[in-house]
Amino acid sequence: MTSVLAVHAHPDDIEHLAAGTLAVLAAAGVRIVIATLTAGECGSDATDLAQTAAIRKGEAARAATLIGADYLCADLPDLGVFNDDTCRRAVTELIRRAACDIVITASPADYHPDHEAASRLVRDACFAASVPNYRTGEAGPLAAIPHLYFMDPIGGRDREGVPVVPDFACDLGAAFATKQAMLATHESQAAWVARQHGIADHLGSMESWTRRRGRDFGVAAAEGFRQYRHQPYPKTPALQDLLGPALLTPQA
Ligand SMILES: [Zn+2]
């Protein structure tokens, strides 16, 4: 049975970039795991680190509950995600615990250092997770390297402003309302995103982006993805096949 792990750096990243697709898949009976590498404990100036971590993990877990997904957190430090031995072992243990055959993670190019580090770590941890002698903790090795996909970067552009073009997208349809509800659980972020990012309405920002991706594919709302196909990662279109009628391919 196919299952999908969506893993990104902070609580709310997945709700901006992939939650609608996860809702579509969950409605079709696919087992979903949502994971963050950090608790996002730097994402507040109103509560201390421990309080913020607890609040944000609670928000992420509530969002996951809306689609019947499990939530896991690797508890790496916010703004402290690096492509090093400690982080790679922690991320590999997380991927082993989730035990999914499709993994969707951050874009290799994105605005935040944790996002770019998360992308590399998850890519390399997908390889390491199936290596029996790579020891990480209690979870056993995966039987095979999972199918690996990247979400869009925030805003759909790399650091030089060059658009990142997805291979395919998911037509969200009615799942867009579920995506909105999942992001709305991240109540702590409304004030923080306004202060730190200058975005007065984080729900509106997500909607603008999701509708923009929809226009790119001729529908009302969509989320884009790219498949990582370097050897020895699996190249078959596992996620595309799973999307069924919601699969959108680029318009000619
Ligand atoms: Zn983030």
GROMACS .gro file of C-alpha atoms and ligand atoms in nm:
model
  253
    1MET     CA    1   0.000   0.000   0.000
    2THR     CA    2   0.137   0.337  -0.104
    3SER     CA    3   0.193   0.603   0.160
    4VAL     CA    4   0.319   0.961   0.144
    5LEU     CA    5   0.550   1.155   0.376
    6ALA     CA    6   0.554   1.533   0.335
    7VAL     CA    7   0.853   1.677   0.522
    8HIS     CA    8   0.967   2.040   0.537
    9ALA     CA    9   1.160   2.263   0.775
   10HIS     CA   10   0.895   2.442   0.983
   11PRO     CA   11   0.531   2.407   1.089
   12ASP     CA   12   0.315   2.584   0.821
   13ASP     CA   13   0.556   2.534   0.524
   14ILE     CA   14   0.368   2.225   0.409
   15GLU     CA   15   0.035   2.404   0.461
   16HIS     CA   16   0.153   2.673   0.215
   17LEU     CA   17   0.296   2.440  -0.050
   18ALA     CA   18   0.148   2.088  -0.045
   19ALA     CA   19  -0.141   2.049   0.201
   20GLY     CA   20  -0.407   2.059  -0.072
   21THR     CA   21  -0.241   1.770  -0.253
   22LEU     CA   22  -0.215   1.578   0.073
   23ALA     CA   23  -0.587   1.640   0.128
   24VAL     CA   24  -0.665   1.503  -0.220
   25LEU     CA   25  -0.458   1.193  -0.150
   26ALA     CA   26  -0.600   1.142   0.200
   27ALA     CA   27  -0.954   1.161   0.059
   28ALA     CA   28  -0.855   0.879  -0.179
   29GLY     CA   29  -0.749   0.665   0.117
   30VAL     CA   30  -0.372   0.718   0.102
   31ARG     CA   31  -0.187   0.708   0.437
   32ILE     CA   32  -0.025   1.050   0.496
   33VAL     CA   33   0.249   1.154   0.738
   34ILE     CA   34   0.331   1.524   0.784
   35ALA     CA   35   0.671   1.603   0.939
   36THR     CA   36   0.878   1.907   1.019
   37LEU     CA   37   1.251   1.909   1.090
   38THR     CA   38   1.209   2.186   1.352
   39ALA     CA   39   0.934   2.304   1.582
   40GLY     CA   40   0.972   2.655   1.441
   41GLU     CA   41   1.057   2.788   1.786
   42CYS     CA   42   1.212   3.109   1.648
   43GLY     CA   43   0.881   3.204   1.485
   44SER     CA   44   0.753   3.434   1.757
   45ASP     CA   45   0.850   3.737   1.962
   46ALA     CA   46   0.557   3.693   2.203
   47THR     CA   47   0.644   3.359   2.365
   48ASP     CA   48   0.975   3.198   2.471
   49LEU     CA   49   1.146   2.915   2.283
   50ALA     CA   50   0.987   2.626   2.473
   51GLN     CA   51   0.641   2.784   2.464
   52THR     CA   52   0.668   2.862   2.093
   53ALA     CA   53   0.785   2.508   2.014
   54ALA     CA   54   0.491   2.358   2.204
   55ILE     CA   55   0.238   2.596   2.044
   56ARG     CA   56   0.366   2.539   1.691
   57LYS     CA   57   0.389   2.160   1.719
   58GLY     CA   58   0.033   2.163   1.850
   59GLU     CA   59  -0.080   2.373   1.553
   60ALA     CA   60   0.095   2.136   1.308
   61ALA     CA   61  -0.058   1.830   1.475
   62ARG     CA   62  -0.408   1.985   1.454
   63ALA     CA   63  -0.359   2.062   1.085
   64ALA     CA   64  -0.255   1.700   1.023
   65THR     CA   65  -0.562   1.576   1.210
   66LEU     CA   66  -0.788   1.757   0.960
   67ILE     CA   67  -0.689   1.503   0.693
   68GLY     CA   68  -0.633   1.208   0.926
   69ALA     CA   69  -0.253   1.234   0.894
   70ASP     CA   70   0.010   1.164   1.160
   71TYR     CA   71   0.252   1.442   1.258
   72LEU     CA   72   0.620   1.390   1.342
   73CYS     CA   73   0.889   1.645   1.438
   74ALA     CA   74   1.266   1.582   1.426
   75ASP     CA   75   1.323   1.862   1.683
   76LEU     CA   76   1.628   2.007   1.508
   77PRO     CA   77   1.696   2.370   1.607
   78ASP     CA   78   1.508   2.641   1.414
   79LEU     CA   79   1.766   2.826   1.199
   80GLY     CA   80   1.999   2.539   1.293
   81VAL     CA   81   1.931   2.291   1.012
   82PHE     CA   82   2.260   2.202   0.844
   83ASN     CA   83   2.379   1.935   0.606
   84ASP     CA   84   2.594   1.759   0.867
   85ASP     CA   85   2.621   1.416   1.030
   86THR     CA   86   2.396   1.491   1.329
   87CYS     CA   87   2.115   1.633   1.116
   88ARG     CA   88   2.141   1.362   0.850
   89ARG     CA   89   2.106   1.085   1.110
   90ALA     CA   90   1.808   1.263   1.271
   91VAL     CA   91   1.633   1.310   0.935
   92THR     CA   92   1.706   0.950   0.834
   93GLU     CA   93   1.554   0.826   1.160
   94LEU     CA   94   1.246   1.040   1.089
   95ILE     CA   95   1.210   0.898   0.738
   96ARG     CA   96   1.249   0.545   0.873
   97ARG     CA   97   0.982   0.608   1.140
   98ALA     CA   98   0.740   0.744   0.880
   99ALA     CA   99   0.803   0.434   0.661
  100CYS     CA  100   0.649   0.583   0.345
  101ASP     CA  101   0.731   0.492  -0.015
  102ILE     CA  102   0.679   0.845  -0.149
  103VAL     CA  103   0.855   1.146   0.008
  104ILE     CA  104   0.778   1.510  -0.081
  105THR     CA  105   1.016   1.774   0.054
  106ALA     CA  106   1.143   2.131   0.023
  107SER     CA  107   1.272   2.281  -0.300
  108PRO     CA  108   1.654   2.271  -0.335
  109ALA     CA  109   1.640   2.649  -0.398
  110ASP     CA  110   1.427   2.855  -0.161
  111TYR     CA  111   1.437   3.176   0.044
  112HIS     CA  112   1.523   3.028   0.385
  113PRO     CA  113   1.849   2.850   0.481
  114ASP     CA  114   1.659   2.580   0.674
  115HIS     CA  115   1.448   2.508   0.364
  116GLU     CA  116   1.752   2.456   0.141
  117ALA     CA  117   1.927   2.245   0.407
  118ALA     CA  118   1.608   2.041   0.459
  119SER     CA  119   1.592   1.967   0.087
  120ARG     CA  120   1.948   1.831   0.078
  121LEU     CA  121   1.909   1.642   0.404
  122VAL     CA  122   1.588   1.470   0.299
  123ARG     CA  123   1.731   1.386  -0.044
  124ASP     CA  124   2.037   1.221   0.114
  125ALA     CA  125   1.843   1.066   0.403
  126CYS     CA  126   1.612   0.890   0.153
  127PHE     CA  127   1.924   0.715   0.023
  128ALA     CA  128   2.066   0.647   0.370
  129ALA     CA  129   1.735   0.516   0.508
  130SER     CA  130   1.766   0.194   0.308
  131VAL     CA  131   2.131   0.129   0.410
  132PRO     CA  132   2.116  -0.128   0.696
  133ASN     CA  133   2.455  -0.041   0.843
  134TYR     CA  134   2.372   0.331   0.864
  135ARG     CA  135   2.257   0.342   1.226
  136THR     CA  136   2.020   0.615   1.344
  137GLY     CA  137   1.813   0.497   1.638
  138GLU     CA  138   1.529   0.258   1.693
  139ALA     CA  139   1.366   0.256   1.349
  140GLY     CA  140   1.483  -0.013   1.112
  141PRO     CA  141   1.606   0.041   0.753
  142LEU     CA  142   1.357   0.091   0.470
  143ALA     CA  143   1.330  -0.187   0.214
  144ALA     CA  144   1.403   0.056  -0.072
  145ILE     CA  145   1.480   0.421  -0.148
  146PRO     CA  146   1.148   0.612  -0.157
  147HIS     CA  147   1.024   0.803  -0.463
  148LEU     CA  148   1.140   1.161  -0.402
  149TYR     CA  149   0.965   1.485  -0.502
  150PHE     CA  150   1.026   1.855  -0.439
  151MET     CA  151   0.756   2.109  -0.360
  152ASP     CA  152   0.765   2.455  -0.512
  153PRO     CA  153   0.981   2.714  -0.333
  154ILE     CA  154   0.791   2.984  -0.144
  155GLY     CA  155   0.677   3.229  -0.413
  156GLY     CA  156   0.783   2.992  -0.692
  157ARG     CA  157   1.126   3.152  -0.748
  158ASP     CA  158   1.487   3.084  -0.654
  159ARG     CA  159   1.710   3.340  -0.477
  160GLU     CA  160   1.793   3.512  -0.808
  161GLY     CA  161   1.424   3.552  -0.886
  162VAL     CA  162   1.426   3.287  -1.158
  163PRO     CA  163   1.093   3.099  -1.177
  164VAL     CA  164   1.108   2.735  -1.069
  165VAL     CA  165   0.901   2.532  -1.316
  166PRO     CA  166   0.715   2.225  -1.186
  167ASP     CA  167   0.704   1.895  -1.377
  168PHE     CA  168   0.337   1.853  -1.292
  169ALA     CA  169   0.073   1.978  -1.051
  170CYS     CA  170  -0.224   1.863  -0.847
  171ASP     CA  171  -0.567   2.015  -0.918
  172LEU     CA  172  -0.693   2.093  -0.567
  173GLY     CA  173  -1.060   2.138  -0.645
  174ALA     CA  174  -1.262   2.115  -0.322
  175ALA     CA  175  -0.943   2.030  -0.128
  176PHE     CA  176  -0.843   2.399  -0.146
  177ALA     CA  177  -1.087   2.468   0.140
  178THR     CA  178  -0.917   2.194   0.344
  179LYS     CA  179  -0.579   2.354   0.269
  180GLN     CA  180  -0.712   2.687   0.399
  181ALA     CA  181  -0.838   2.520   0.716
  182MET     CA  182  -0.503   2.348   0.769
  183LEU     CA  183  -0.307   2.674   0.738
  184ALA     CA  184  -0.562   2.849   0.963
  185THR     CA  185  -0.464   2.620   1.252
  186HIS     CA  186  -0.129   2.804   1.258
  187GLU     CA  187  -0.283   3.091   1.453
  188SER     CA  188   0.047   3.188   1.614
  189GLN     CA  189   0.193   3.276   1.275
  190ALA     CA  190  -0.047   3.550   1.169
  191ALA     CA  191   0.123   3.820   1.380
  192TRP     CA  192   0.474   3.681   1.329
  193VAL     CA  193   0.451   3.663   0.950
  194ALA     CA  194   0.321   4.021   0.946
  195ARG     CA  195   0.616   4.139   1.161
  196GLN     CA  196   0.904   3.936   1.016
  197HIS     CA  197   0.796   3.891   0.656
  198GLY     CA  198   0.585   4.203   0.601
  199ILE     CA  199   0.291   3.985   0.494
  200ALA     CA  200  -0.024   4.121   0.659
  201ASP     CA  201  -0.241   3.824   0.562
  202HIS     CA  202  -0.064   3.487   0.550
  203LEU     CA  203  -0.384   3.306   0.449
  204GLY     CA  204  -0.431   3.551   0.162
  205SER     CA  205  -0.067   3.508   0.061
  206MET     CA  206  -0.113   3.132   0.041
  207GLU     CA  207  -0.433   3.175  -0.160
  208SER     CA  208  -0.264   3.410  -0.408
  209TRP     CA  209   0.016   3.162  -0.464
  210THR     CA  210  -0.210   2.857  -0.494
  211ARG     CA  211  -0.437   3.036  -0.745
  212ARG     CA  212  -0.132   3.153  -0.941
  213ARG     CA  213  -0.014   2.792  -0.973
  214GLY     CA  214  -0.367   2.701  -1.073
  215ARG     CA  215  -0.362   2.959  -1.357
  216ASP     CA  216  -0.034   2.807  -1.481
  217PHE     CA  217  -0.221   2.479  -1.531
  218GLY     CA  218  -0.563   2.615  -1.632
  219VAL     CA  219  -0.749   2.539  -1.307
  220ALA     CA  220  -0.868   2.742  -1.005
  221ALA     CA  221  -0.607   2.617  -0.755
  222ALA     CA  222  -0.304   2.388  -0.783
  223GLU     CA  223   0.027   2.286  -0.625
  224GLY     CA  224   0.337   2.207  -0.833
  225PHE     CA  225   0.600   1.936  -0.788
  226ARG     CA  226   0.923   1.810  -0.944
  227GLN     CA  227   1.049   1.452  -0.927
  228TYR     CA  228   1.411   1.380  -0.833
  229ARG     CA  229   1.527   1.122  -1.085
  230HIS     CA  230   1.900   1.079  -1.034
  231GLN     CA  231   2.014   0.719  -0.990
  232PRO     CA  232   1.959   0.510  -0.780
  233TYR     CA  233   1.633   0.684  -0.685
  234PRO     CA  234   1.316   0.533  -0.835
  235LYS     CA  235   1.206   0.707  -1.158
  236THR     CA  236   0.858   0.562  -1.201
  237PRO     CA  237   0.575   0.822  -1.164
  238ALA     CA  238   0.440   0.694  -0.832
  239LEU     CA  239   0.295   1.024  -0.706
  240GLN     CA  240   0.164   1.121  -1.049
  241ASP     CA  241  -0.019   0.788  -1.076
  242LEU     CA  242  -0.158   0.828  -0.726
  243LEU     CA  243  -0.311   1.168  -0.815
  244GLY     CA  244  -0.531   1.007  -1.080
  245PRO     CA  245  -0.777   1.260  -1.228
  246ALA     CA  246  -0.622   1.543  -1.020
  247LEU     CA  247  -0.292   1.514  -1.212
  248LEU     CA  248  -0.212   1.821  -1.424
  249THR     CA  249   0.067   1.817  -1.682
  250PRO     CA  250   0.216   2.133  -1.838
  251GLN     CA  251   0.003   2.301  -2.102
  252ALA     CA  252   0.147   2.306  -2.456
  253ZN      ZN  253   0.980   2.749   0.668
   0.00000   0.00000   0.00000
